[in-house]
mmCIF file of C-alpha atoms and ligand atoms in Angstrom:
data_model
loop_
_atom_site.group_PDB
_atom_site.id
_atom_site.type_symbol
_atom_site.label_atom_id
_atom_site.label_comp_id
_atom_site.label_asym_id
_atom_site.label_seq_id
_atom_site.Cartn_x
_atom_site.Cartn_y
_atom_site.Cartn_z
ATOM 1 C CA MET A 1 -10.732 38.190 -12.793
ATOM 2 C CA ASN A 2 -11.183 34.880 -12.229
ATOM 3 C CA LYS A 3 -14.512 33.318 -12.838
ATOM 4 C CA THR A 4 -16.560 32.875 -9.331
ATOM 5 C CA THR A 5 -17.065 29.283 -8.906
ATOM 6 C CA LEU A 6 -20.416 29.035 -7.255
ATOM 7 C CA GLY A 7 -21.029 25.733 -5.608
ATOM 8 C CA ILE A 8 -24.959 24.759 -5.080
ATOM 9 C CA ILE A 9 -25.999 21.384 -3.137
ATOM 10 C CA GLY A 10 -29.483 19.904 -4.698
ATOM 11 C CA GLY A 11 -30.030 19.348 -8.301
ATOM 12 C CA GLY A 12 -33.935 19.518 -8.637
ATOM 13 C CA GLN A 13 -35.348 22.472 -10.514
ATOM 14 C CA LEU A 14 -34.591 25.611 -8.214
ATOM 15 C CA GLY A 15 -30.790 23.634 -8.535
ATOM 16 C CA SER A 16 -31.531 24.588 -12.169
ATOM 17 C CA LEU A 17 -32.787 27.428 -11.983
ATOM 18 C CA LEU A 18 -30.472 29.289 -9.829
ATOM 19 C CA ALA A 19 -27.220 27.775 -12.280
ATOM 20 C CA SER A 20 -29.263 29.249 -14.817
ATOM 21 C CA ALA A 21 -29.686 32.691 -13.169
ATOM 22 C CA ALA A 22 -26.172 32.559 -12.520
ATOM 23 C CA ARG A 23 -24.943 31.661 -15.677
ATOM 24 C CA LYS A 24 -26.632 34.806 -16.865
ATOM 25 C CA ILE A 25 -24.750 37.133 -15.107
ATOM 26 C CA GLY A 26 -20.497 35.756 -15.161
ATOM 27 C CA ILE A 27 -21.359 32.670 -12.438
ATOM 28 C CA ARG A 28 -19.931 29.190 -13.029
ATOM 29 C CA THR A 29 -21.537 26.971 -10.617
ATOM 30 C CA ILE A 30 -20.975 23.177 -9.363
ATOM 31 C CA ILE A 31 -24.020 21.082 -8.552
ATOM 32 C CA PHE A 32 -23.226 18.066 -5.706
ATOM 33 C CA CYS A 33 -26.265 15.645 -5.732
ATOM 34 C CA ASN A 34 -27.052 12.335 -4.870
ATOM 35 C CA ASP A 35 -28.784 11.168 -7.831
ATOM 36 C CA ILE A 36 -28.417 10.912 -10.731
ATOM 37 C CA ASP A 37 -30.815 12.310 -12.337
ATOM 38 C CA ALA A 38 -30.461 15.060 -11.490
ATOM 39 C CA PRO A 39 -31.759 17.412 -13.785
ATOM 40 C CA GLY A 40 -29.494 20.639 -12.247
ATOM 41 C CA GLN A 41 -26.476 19.384 -14.236
ATOM 42 C CA LYS A 42 -28.265 20.442 -17.202
ATOM 43 C CA PHE A 43 -28.126 23.910 -16.091
ATOM 44 C CA SER A 44 -24.730 23.412 -14.416
ATOM 45 C CA ASP A 45 -20.959 24.322 -15.129
ATOM 46 C CA ASN A 46 -20.459 21.108 -13.576
ATOM 47 C CA PHE A 47 -21.712 17.821 -11.266
ATOM 48 C CA ILE A 48 -20.618 16.089 -9.305
ATOM 49 C CA LEU A 49 -22.798 12.635 -7.932
ATOM 50 C CA GLY A 50 -22.386 12.120 -3.937
ATOM 51 C CA GLU A 51 -24.491 11.071 -0.726
ATOM 52 C CA TYR A 52 -25.160 14.058 1.528
ATOM 53 C CA ASN A 53 -22.374 12.795 3.556
ATOM 54 C CA ASN A 54 -19.722 11.008 2.217
ATOM 55 C CA GLU A 55 -16.344 12.696 3.361
ATOM 56 C CA LYS A 56 -14.807 12.085 -0.020
ATOM 57 C CA LYS A 57 -17.339 12.961 -2.252
ATOM 58 C CA ILE A 58 -17.893 17.059 -0.375
ATOM 59 C CA ASN A 59 -14.389 16.829 -0.115
ATOM 60 C CA GLU A 60 -13.806 16.835 -4.052
ATOM 61 C CA PHE A 61 -16.978 19.452 -4.011
ATOM 62 C CA VAL A 62 -15.707 21.662 -2.079
ATOM 63 C CA GLU A 63 -12.355 22.253 -3.710
ATOM 64 C CA LYS A 64 -13.049 23.519 -6.727
ATOM 65 C CA VAL A 65 -16.209 25.738 -5.485
ATOM 66 C CA ASP A 66 -15.245 29.554 -3.961
ATOM 67 C CA LEU A 67 -18.185 28.843 -1.695
ATOM 68 C CA VAL A 68 -21.232 27.333 -1.112
ATOM 69 C CA THR A 69 -25.274 27.789 -0.564
ATOM 70 C CA PHE A 70 -28.019 25.318 -1.175
ATOM 71 C CA GLU A 71 -31.252 24.041 -3.430
ATOM 72 C CA PHE A 72 -33.577 22.857 0.045
ATOM 73 C CA GLU A 73 -33.273 22.643 3.661
ATOM 74 C CA ASN A 74 -32.864 19.023 4.525
ATOM 75 C CA ILE A 75 -29.036 18.578 3.938
ATOM 76 C CA PRO A 76 -27.774 17.375 7.381
ATOM 77 C CA TYR A 77 -25.988 19.581 9.822
ATOM 78 C CA THR A 78 -22.480 18.238 9.431
ATOM 79 C CA THR A 79 -22.537 18.185 6.511
ATOM 80 C CA LEU A 80 -22.858 22.557 6.147
ATOM 81 C CA LYS A 81 -20.994 22.358 9.369
ATOM 82 C CA ILE A 82 -18.047 19.963 6.911
ATOM 83 C CA ILE A 83 -17.564 22.420 4.071
ATOM 84 C CA ASP A 84 -18.347 25.506 6.549
ATOM 85 C CA LYS A 85 -14.408 25.588 7.567
ATOM 86 C CA ILE A 86 -13.417 24.975 4.620
ATOM 87 C CA LYS A 87 -15.368 26.860 2.411
ATOM 88 C CA LYS A 88 -18.247 29.960 3.481
ATOM 89 C CA VAL A 89 -22.032 28.475 3.515
ATOM 90 C CA LEU A 90 -24.796 30.606 2.666
ATOM 91 C CA PRO A 91 -27.418 30.900 4.165
ATOM 92 C CA SER A 92 -25.161 30.107 7.492
ATOM 93 C CA PRO A 93 -26.097 26.355 8.304
ATOM 94 C CA GLU A 94 -26.762 27.367 12.039
ATOM 95 C CA ILE A 95 -30.518 28.873 10.786
ATOM 96 C CA ASN A 96 -30.579 25.309 9.312
ATOM 97 C CA GLN A 97 -30.334 24.177 11.909
ATOM 98 C CA ILE A 98 -33.978 26.425 13.111
ATOM 99 C CA ILE A 99 -35.786 26.294 10.539
ATOM 100 C CA GLN A 100 -34.458 22.276 9.891
ATOM 101 C CA ASN A 101 -37.257 21.061 12.445
ATOM 102 C CA ARG A 102 -41.350 22.895 12.228
ATOM 103 C CA LEU A 103 -40.985 22.570 16.746
ATOM 104 C CA LYS A 104 -37.607 24.914 16.739
ATOM 105 C CA GLU A 105 -39.313 26.836 13.819
ATOM 106 C CA LYS A 106 -42.667 28.253 15.261
ATOM 107 C CA ASN A 107 -40.899 29.209 18.774
ATOM 108 C CA PHE A 108 -37.921 30.857 16.998
ATOM 109 C CA ILE A 109 -41.512 33.001 15.398
ATOM 110 C CA ASN A 110 -43.596 33.158 18.027
ATOM 111 C CA ASN A 111 -40.320 34.172 20.607
ATOM 112 C CA LEU A 112 -40.417 37.146 17.317
ATOM 113 C CA ASP A 113 -43.749 38.353 18.209
ATOM 114 C CA ILE A 114 -45.755 37.048 15.285
ATOM 115 C CA LYS A 115 -47.838 35.262 14.878
ATOM 116 C CA THR A 116 -48.827 31.395 13.890
ATOM 117 C CA THR A 117 -51.844 29.011 14.496
ATOM 118 C CA SER A 118 -51.737 26.918 17.979
ATOM 119 C CA TYR A 119 -49.314 23.850 18.215
ATOM 120 C CA VAL A 120 -48.267 21.453 20.769
ATOM 121 C CA LYS A 121 -45.152 19.053 20.554
ATOM 122 C CA ILE A 122 -46.516 15.401 20.120
ATOM 123 C CA LYS A 123 -44.445 12.398 21.585
ATOM 124 C CA SER A 124 -47.497 10.259 22.421
ATOM 125 C CA ILE A 125 -50.630 9.338 21.241
ATOM 126 C CA GLU A 126 -51.092 10.829 24.386
ATOM 127 C CA ASP A 127 -50.348 13.726 23.781
ATOM 128 C CA LEU A 128 -52.749 13.957 21.265
ATOM 129 C CA LYS A 129 -55.102 12.847 22.941
ATOM 130 C CA SER A 130 -55.262 15.629 25.027
ATOM 131 C CA ASN A 131 -55.271 18.276 22.851
ATOM 132 C CA SER A 132 -58.006 17.493 21.419
ATOM 133 C CA LYS A 133 -58.409 21.352 21.958
ATOM 134 C CA LEU A 134 -56.879 21.785 18.007
ATOM 135 C CA ILE A 135 -59.355 19.391 16.642
ATOM 136 C CA PRO A 136 -59.517 20.233 13.468
ATOM 137 C CA GLY A 137 -55.269 19.812 12.626
ATOM 138 C CA ILE A 138 -52.893 18.223 11.089
ATOM 139 C CA LEU A 139 -50.289 16.395 12.779
ATOM 140 C CA LYS A 140 -46.440 16.392 11.061
ATOM 141 C CA THR A 141 -43.644 15.223 11.436
ATOM 142 C CA CYS A 142 -41.046 17.810 12.945
ATOM 143 C CA THR A 143 -38.519 17.381 10.120
ATOM 144 C CA LEU A 144 -37.997 16.167 6.459
ATOM 145 C CA GLY A 145 -41.703 16.951 4.672
ATOM 146 C CA TYR A 146 -42.343 18.843 1.991
ATOM 147 C CA ASP A 147 -45.229 18.941 -0.624
ATOM 148 C CA GLY A 148 -47.552 17.748 1.948
ATOM 149 C CA LYS A 149 -45.258 14.194 2.440
ATOM 150 C CA GLY A 150 -45.592 13.249 5.765
ATOM 151 C CA GLN A 151 -48.587 15.157 7.291
ATOM 152 C CA PHE A 152 -52.311 14.183 9.008
ATOM 153 C CA LYS A 153 -55.180 15.261 8.719
ATOM 154 C CA ILE A 154 -56.959 14.793 12.378
ATOM 155 C CA ASN A 155 -61.128 15.278 12.335
ATOM 156 C CA SER A 156 -61.696 14.360 15.201
ATOM 157 C CA ILE A 157 -60.477 11.911 18.076
ATOM 158 C CA LYS A 158 -61.463 8.880 16.575
ATOM 159 C CA ASP A 159 -58.920 9.751 13.298
ATOM 160 C CA ILE A 160 -56.425 9.454 16.013
ATOM 161 C CA ASP A 161 -56.470 6.007 16.413
ATOM 162 C CA LEU A 162 -56.643 4.835 12.702
ATOM 163 C CA LEU A 163 -53.307 6.594 12.691
ATOM 164 C CA THR A 164 -50.413 4.345 11.563
ATOM 165 C CA ILE A 165 -47.450 6.489 12.777
ATOM 166 C CA ASP A 166 -44.083 5.787 14.682
ATOM 167 C CA TYR A 167 -44.089 7.606 17.765
ATOM 168 C CA LYS A 168 -39.789 7.862 18.309
ATOM 169 C CA LYS A 169 -39.983 10.003 15.986
ATOM 170 C CA GLU A 170 -40.611 14.007 16.779
ATOM 171 C CA TYR A 171 -44.162 15.779 16.075
ATOM 172 C CA ILE A 172 -46.260 18.825 15.570
ATOM 173 C CA PHE A 173 -49.567 18.738 16.058
ATOM 174 C CA GLU A 174 -51.501 22.033 14.475
ATOM 175 C CA LYS A 175 -54.299 23.499 14.802
ATOM 176 C CA LEU A 176 -55.828 23.669 11.321
ATOM 177 C CA VAL A 177 -56.354 27.697 10.077
ATOM 178 C CA ASP A 178 -59.903 28.178 8.409
ATOM 179 C CA LEU A 179 -58.131 29.734 5.171
ATOM 180 C CA LYS A 180 -59.021 32.263 2.832
ATOM 181 C CA LYS A 181 -55.804 32.586 1.194
ATOM 182 C CA GLU A 182 -52.414 32.476 1.711
ATOM 183 C CA ILE A 183 -49.272 34.270 0.658
ATOM 184 C CA SER A 184 -46.045 34.044 1.129
ATOM 185 C CA VAL A 185 -43.573 37.110 0.874
ATOM 186 C CA ILE A 186 -39.333 36.615 -1.048
ATOM 187 C CA ILE A 187 -37.118 38.760 0.554
ATOM 188 C CA THR A 188 -33.184 38.657 -0.317
ATOM 189 C CA ARG A 189 -30.877 39.827 2.182
ATOM 190 C CA PHE A 190 -27.507 41.003 1.415
ATOM 191 C CA GLY A 191 -26.150 42.027 4.946
ATOM 192 C CA PRO A 192 -27.961 44.417 7.857
ATOM 193 C CA ASN A 193 -31.127 46.066 6.944
ATOM 194 C CA SER A 194 -29.925 45.879 2.802
ATOM 195 C CA TYR A 195 -32.670 44.370 0.544
ATOM 196 C CA GLU A 196 -34.681 43.890 -2.221
ATOM 197 C CA ILE A 197 -37.751 42.800 -1.320
ATOM 198 C CA TYR A 198 -41.084 41.500 -3.417
ATOM 199 C CA GLU A 199 -44.124 42.125 -2.667
ATOM 200 C CA PRO A 200 -46.856 39.455 -1.839
ATOM 201 C CA ILE A 201 -47.500 36.654 -4.209
ATOM 202 C CA GLU A 202 -51.181 35.150 -3.753
ATOM 203 C CA ASN A 203 -50.600 31.443 -3.520
ATOM 204 C CA ILE A 204 -53.232 28.283 -4.131
ATOM 205 C CA HIS A 205 -53.152 24.721 -3.294
ATOM 206 C CA GLU A 206 -54.572 21.215 -4.632
ATOM 207 C CA ASN A 207 -53.576 18.519 -1.967
ATOM 208 C CA GLN A 208 -51.004 20.748 -0.143
ATOM 209 C CA ILE A 209 -49.140 21.045 -3.252
ATOM 210 C CA LEU A 210 -48.630 24.640 -4.730
ATOM 211 C CA LYS A 211 -50.473 24.702 -8.286
ATOM 212 C CA SER A 212 -50.560 28.531 -9.118
ATOM 213 C CA SER A 213 -49.045 32.058 -8.059
ATOM 214 C CA LYS A 214 -50.019 35.207 -8.738
ATOM 215 C CA ILE A 215 -49.524 38.944 -8.378
ATOM 216 C CA PRO A 216 -50.676 41.340 -7.429
ATOM 217 C CA ALA A 217 -52.357 39.457 -4.460
ATOM 218 C CA LYS A 218 -55.600 39.883 -3.203
ATOM 219 C CA ILE A 219 -55.320 41.306 0.369
ATOM 220 C CA ASN A 220 -55.090 44.223 2.271
ATOM 221 C CA ASN A 221 -53.042 46.672 2.692
ATOM 222 C CA GLU A 222 -52.487 46.207 5.926
ATOM 223 C CA ILE A 223 -51.508 42.619 5.223
ATOM 224 C CA ILE A 224 -49.408 44.095 2.128
ATOM 225 C CA ASP A 225 -47.678 45.705 4.918
ATOM 226 C CA VAL A 226 -46.837 43.815 8.031
ATOM 227 C CA SER A 227 -46.268 40.113 5.903
ATOM 228 C CA LYS A 228 -43.144 42.330 4.616
ATOM 229 C CA LYS A 229 -41.989 43.781 7.583
ATOM 230 C CA TRP A 230 -42.168 40.093 9.098
ATOM 231 C CA ALA A 231 -40.410 39.325 6.555
ATOM 232 C CA LYS A 232 -37.806 41.544 7.535
ATOM 233 C CA LEU A 233 -37.625 41.182 11.301
ATOM 234 C CA ILE A 234 -37.447 37.329 10.249
ATOM 235 C CA SER A 235 -34.305 37.878 8.106
ATOM 236 C CA GLU A 236 -32.802 41.028 9.718
ATOM 237 C CA GLU A 237 -32.971 37.868 12.834
ATOM 238 C CA LEU A 238 -31.396 35.259 11.476
ATOM 239 C CA LYS A 239 -28.416 38.027 9.604
ATOM 240 C CA TYR A 240 -29.852 36.028 7.010
ATOM 241 C CA ILE A 241 -27.731 36.003 3.667
ATOM 242 C CA GLY A 242 -29.083 35.733 -0.173
ATOM 243 C CA THR A 243 -33.560 35.293 -0.486
ATOM 244 C CA LEU A 244 -35.371 32.988 1.917
ATOM 245 C CA CYS A 245 -38.760 32.982 1.687
ATOM 246 C CA VAL A 246 -41.512 32.871 4.707
ATOM 247 C CA GLU A 247 -45.473 31.358 4.007
ATOM 248 C CA TYR A 248 -48.499 32.574 5.433
ATOM 249 C CA PHE A 249 -52.117 31.909 6.559
ATOM 250 C CA ILE A 250 -54.862 34.704 6.361
ATOM 251 C CA ASP A 251 -58.094 32.886 8.076
ATOM 252 C CA LYS A 252 -61.191 34.072 6.770
ATOM 253 C CA ASN A 253 -61.272 37.423 9.836
ATOM 254 C CA GLU A 254 -58.088 38.415 7.894
ATOM 255 C CA ASN A 255 -55.741 37.641 10.752
ATOM 256 C CA LEU A 256 -52.094 36.433 9.471
ATOM 257 C CA TYR A 257 -49.903 33.829 10.607
ATOM 258 C CA VAL A 258 -46.481 32.283 9.964
ATOM 259 C CA ASN A 259 -46.682 28.599 8.335
ATOM 260 C CA GLU A 260 -43.169 28.347 7.611
ATOM 261 C CA ILE A 261 -40.261 30.037 6.341
ATOM 262 C CA ALA A 262 -38.589 28.446 3.508
ATOM 263 C CA PRO A 263 -34.176 29.278 3.594
ATOM 264 C CA ARG A 264 -33.658 29.503 0.165
ATOM 265 C CA VAL A 265 -35.587 30.760 -3.711
ATOM 266 C CA HIS A 266 -39.055 29.315 -3.099
ATOM 267 C CA ASN A 267 -41.487 28.067 -5.745
ATOM 268 C CA SER A 268 -43.989 31.181 -5.649
ATOM 269 C CA GLY A 269 -41.241 32.942 -6.907
ATOM 270 C CA HIS A 270 -40.641 31.268 -9.660
ATOM 271 C CA LEU A 271 -42.879 34.387 -12.173
ATOM 272 C CA THR A 272 -40.484 36.756 -10.600
ATOM 273 C CA ILE A 273 -38.034 35.480 -13.310
ATOM 274 C CA ASN A 274 -40.628 36.985 -16.004
ATOM 275 C CA SER A 275 -42.283 39.577 -14.388
ATOM 276 C CA HIS A 276 -38.918 41.678 -12.672
ATOM 277 C CA ASN A 277 -36.169 43.184 -14.391
ATOM 278 C CA ILE A 278 -34.424 40.849 -11.737
ATOM 279 C CA SER A 279 -35.772 37.130 -10.415
ATOM 280 C CA GLN A 280 -35.232 36.092 -6.686
ATOM 281 C CA PHE A 281 -32.686 33.498 -8.196
ATOM 282 C CA GLU A 282 -30.771 36.579 -9.303
ATOM 283 C CA ASN A 283 -30.863 38.034 -6.654
ATOM 284 C CA HIS A 284 -29.828 35.357 -4.142
ATOM 285 C CA ILE A 285 -27.140 34.758 -6.207
ATOM 286 C CA ARG A 286 -26.169 38.536 -5.852
ATOM 287 C CA ALA A 287 -26.197 37.971 -2.503
ATOM 288 C CA VAL A 288 -24.404 35.040 -1.441
ATOM 289 C CA CYS A 289 -21.842 36.043 -3.952
ATOM 290 C CA ASN A 290 -21.506 39.405 -2.534
ATOM 291 C CA LEU A 291 -21.734 41.699 -5.984
ATOM 292 C CA GLU A 292 -23.640 44.845 -6.104
ATOM 293 C CA LYS A 293 -27.165 45.137 -4.862
ATOM 294 C CA ARG A 294 -30.057 46.388 -7.718
ATOM 295 C CA LYS A 295 -33.146 48.166 -7.077
ATOM 296 C CA THR A 296 -35.935 45.420 -7.784
ATOM 297 C CA ILE A 297 -38.274 46.998 -10.300
ATOM 298 C CA LYS A 298 -41.977 45.093 -11.515
ATOM 299 C CA LEU A 299 -42.542 44.952 -14.769
ATOM 300 C CA PHE A 300 -45.465 42.565 -15.336
ATOM 301 C CA ASN A 301 -47.925 41.096 -13.211
ATOM 302 C CA ALA A 302 -47.736 37.930 -13.873
ATOM 303 C CA LYS A 303 -49.399 34.369 -12.890
ATOM 304 C CA MET A 304 -47.606 31.043 -12.602
ATOM 305 C CA ILE A 305 -48.382 27.807 -13.082
ATOM 306 C CA ASN A 306 -47.351 24.254 -11.714
ATOM 307 C CA LEU A 307 -46.945 21.552 -14.187
ATOM 308 C CA ILE A 308 -48.004 18.586 -11.918
ATOM 309 C CA GLY A 309 -47.491 14.731 -12.986
ATOM 310 C CA ASN A 310 -48.728 14.418 -16.790
ATOM 311 C CA ASP A 311 -49.676 18.392 -16.841
ATOM 312 C CA ILE A 312 -46.170 18.663 -19.458
ATOM 313 C CA LEU A 313 -46.554 16.144 -22.014
ATOM 314 C CA GLU A 314 -49.100 19.146 -22.909
ATOM 315 C CA TYR A 315 -46.916 21.640 -23.053
ATOM 316 C CA ARG A 316 -44.415 19.942 -24.593
ATOM 317 C CA ASN A 317 -45.852 19.926 -28.198
ATOM 318 C CA LYS A 318 -48.328 23.092 -27.051
ATOM 319 C CA LYS A 319 -47.410 26.317 -29.595
ATOM 320 C CA ILE A 320 -46.797 29.141 -26.262
ATOM 321 C CA SER A 321 -48.289 32.614 -27.003
ATOM 322 C CA ASN A 322 -46.007 35.844 -26.384
ATOM 323 C CA ASN A 323 -47.099 36.535 -22.582
ATOM 324 C CA GLU A 324 -46.546 33.278 -22.198
ATOM 325 C CA PHE A 325 -43.126 31.785 -20.186
ATOM 326 C CA PHE A 326 -42.748 27.530 -20.396
ATOM 327 C CA TYR A 327 -39.724 26.070 -18.079
ATOM 328 C CA ASP A 328 -39.408 22.630 -18.119
ATOM 329 C CA TYR A 329 -37.648 21.016 -15.490
ATOM 330 C CA LEU A 330 -36.318 18.386 -17.943
ATOM 331 C CA LYS A 331 -36.983 15.517 -14.904
ATOM 332 C CA LYS A 332 -36.287 12.184 -16.626
ATOM 333 C CA ASP A 333 -39.404 10.824 -15.943
ATOM 334 C CA VAL A 334 -42.543 12.034 -14.920
ATOM 335 C CA LYS A 335 -44.648 10.970 -11.659
ATOM 336 C CA LYS A 336 -47.760 11.505 -10.285
ATOM 337 C CA ASN A 337 -47.665 14.499 -7.849
ATOM 338 C CA ARG A 338 -43.894 15.366 -9.416
ATOM 339 C CA LYS A 339 -43.698 19.141 -10.388
ATOM 340 C CA MET A 340 -41.914 18.642 -13.889
ATOM 341 C CA GLY A 341 -42.624 22.425 -15.736
ATOM 342 C CA HIS A 342 -43.938 24.831 -15.414
ATOM 343 C CA ILE A 343 -45.968 28.832 -17.160
ATOM 344 C CA THR A 344 -45.699 32.233 -16.393
ATOM 345 C CA LYS A 345 -47.982 34.628 -18.054
ATOM 346 C CA LEU A 346 -47.758 37.775 -17.787
ATOM 347 C CA PHE A 347 -50.116 40.609 -18.217
ATOM 348 C CA THR A 348 -49.172 44.597 -18.579
ATOM 349 C CA LEU A 349 -49.132 46.666 -14.705
HETATM 350 P P1 ADP B 401 -45.434 21.554 3.042
HETATM 351 O O1 ADP B 401 -43.167 21.638 3.568
HETATM 352 O O2 ADP B 401 -45.172 20.748 2.653
HETATM 353 O O3 ADP B 401 -44.731 23.206 2.410
HETATM 354 P P2 ADP B 401 -47.091 23.131 4.836
HETATM 355 O O4 ADP B 401 -46.998 23.061 6.378
HETATM 356 O O5 ADP B 401 -46.341 24.341 4.053
HETATM 357 O O6 ADP B 401 -45.728 21.975 4.762
HETATM 358 O O7 ADP B 401 -48.632 22.838 4.290
HETATM 359 C C1 ADP B 401 -48.693 22.410 3.209
HETATM 360 C C2 ADP B 401 -49.985 22.581 3.058
HETATM 361 O O8 ADP B 401 -50.607 22.328 3.461
HETATM 362 C C3 ADP B 401 -50.161 24.720 3.096
HETATM 363 O O9 ADP B 401 -49.171 25.381 2.116
HETATM 364 C C4 ADP B 401 -50.928 24.546 3.752
HETATM 365 O O10 ADP B 401 -52.166 24.521 2.402
HETATM 366 C C5 ADP B 401 -51.703 22.989 4.314
HETATM 367 N N1 ADP B 401 -51.887 23.315 5.015
HETATM 368 C C6 ADP B 401 -50.698 22.580 6.434
HETATM 369 N N2 ADP B 401 -50.751 22.921 7.551
HETATM 370 C C7 ADP B 401 -51.859 23.540 7.302
HETATM 371 C C8 ADP B 401 -52.626 24.496 8.416
HETATM 372 N N3 ADP B 401 -52.665 24.245 9.976
HETATM 373 N N4 ADP B 401 -53.886 24.767 8.673
HETATM 374 C C9 ADP B 401 -54.751 25.266 7.775
HETATM 375 N N5 ADP B 401 -53.759 24.640 6.317
HETATM 376 C C10 ADP B 401 -53.053 23.913 6.507
HETATM 377 MG MG1 MG B 402 -45.020 25.281 2.819
#
């Protein structure tokens, strides 16, 4: 039988880790990316360089693959639609259209009777001033934000006048949640009511960037159950195929809110490579390539630490202990706030 060839759009660390997982189970990968230095090309079988709106390059990519998935949600919807007409794109492009936009995403979640923080659409400085009940809050661009980019903290009315933003863009203003904890739930949906779901992961952010993740999360049983239930409901409602992550806030009164949905594998799930028999990446590949669903079992407790910017330099020469696993994303340049690698430590159950 011929090997399946999976196309992956995006060649960052998530694309790299997807390609490595695919290789492990005999799936070929071709990465399509607009970055000539994309680290993913070191892990995939083939690489095509091109802008995400370059139809010639898109066609060259599509011809070579059996189906397509992606490592990040901000790919132009039209690109995904062009591809989907020729080869299947999973998860489906329509899902991205909702999740690419923070406003549509939060409306979708609230329509399922799932709680989020209070929010409002912002089109002008007047809109902001008339929503002072949401202060302290965070103003976010509706599209194209990640790792805290495109976010502005507003602690008082005075801060609004100091903003130098382009109101022609779409924004959402969210009430700040008085955080006790952040958790995420990663789920892989294979089809109607067919899932593998990982236990909630506890996450620590620094400067709005994920710093570390661990299992088990120290949270009560009700939050464990509800966070998993909501992740199932969201993926079922989206008719999602593949791995998806739901990010949650827990406030000081133990209220649970969905922060956002990532329609892809997620940084907080990197620990599953070592803590489980099947990682979030392998489960994603299995689901999109229509392979057999295997029972996912936890083997170890774990903590994952992101190596951001210069953090990586120390680890490149460090002796790693037996219960530690070091991943270098092999990015060309070390940059401040750039995720360069991660380390996972395992603990017995
Ligand atoms: P990104 O797309 O950059 O991940 P998020 O909306 O998840 O954007 O914000 C990044 C981080 O910023 C969150 O994980 C959280 O730590 C903090 N944050 C964002 N929005 C809020 C909020 N409404 N209340 C409290 N903290 C927030
Ligand atoms: Mg986030």
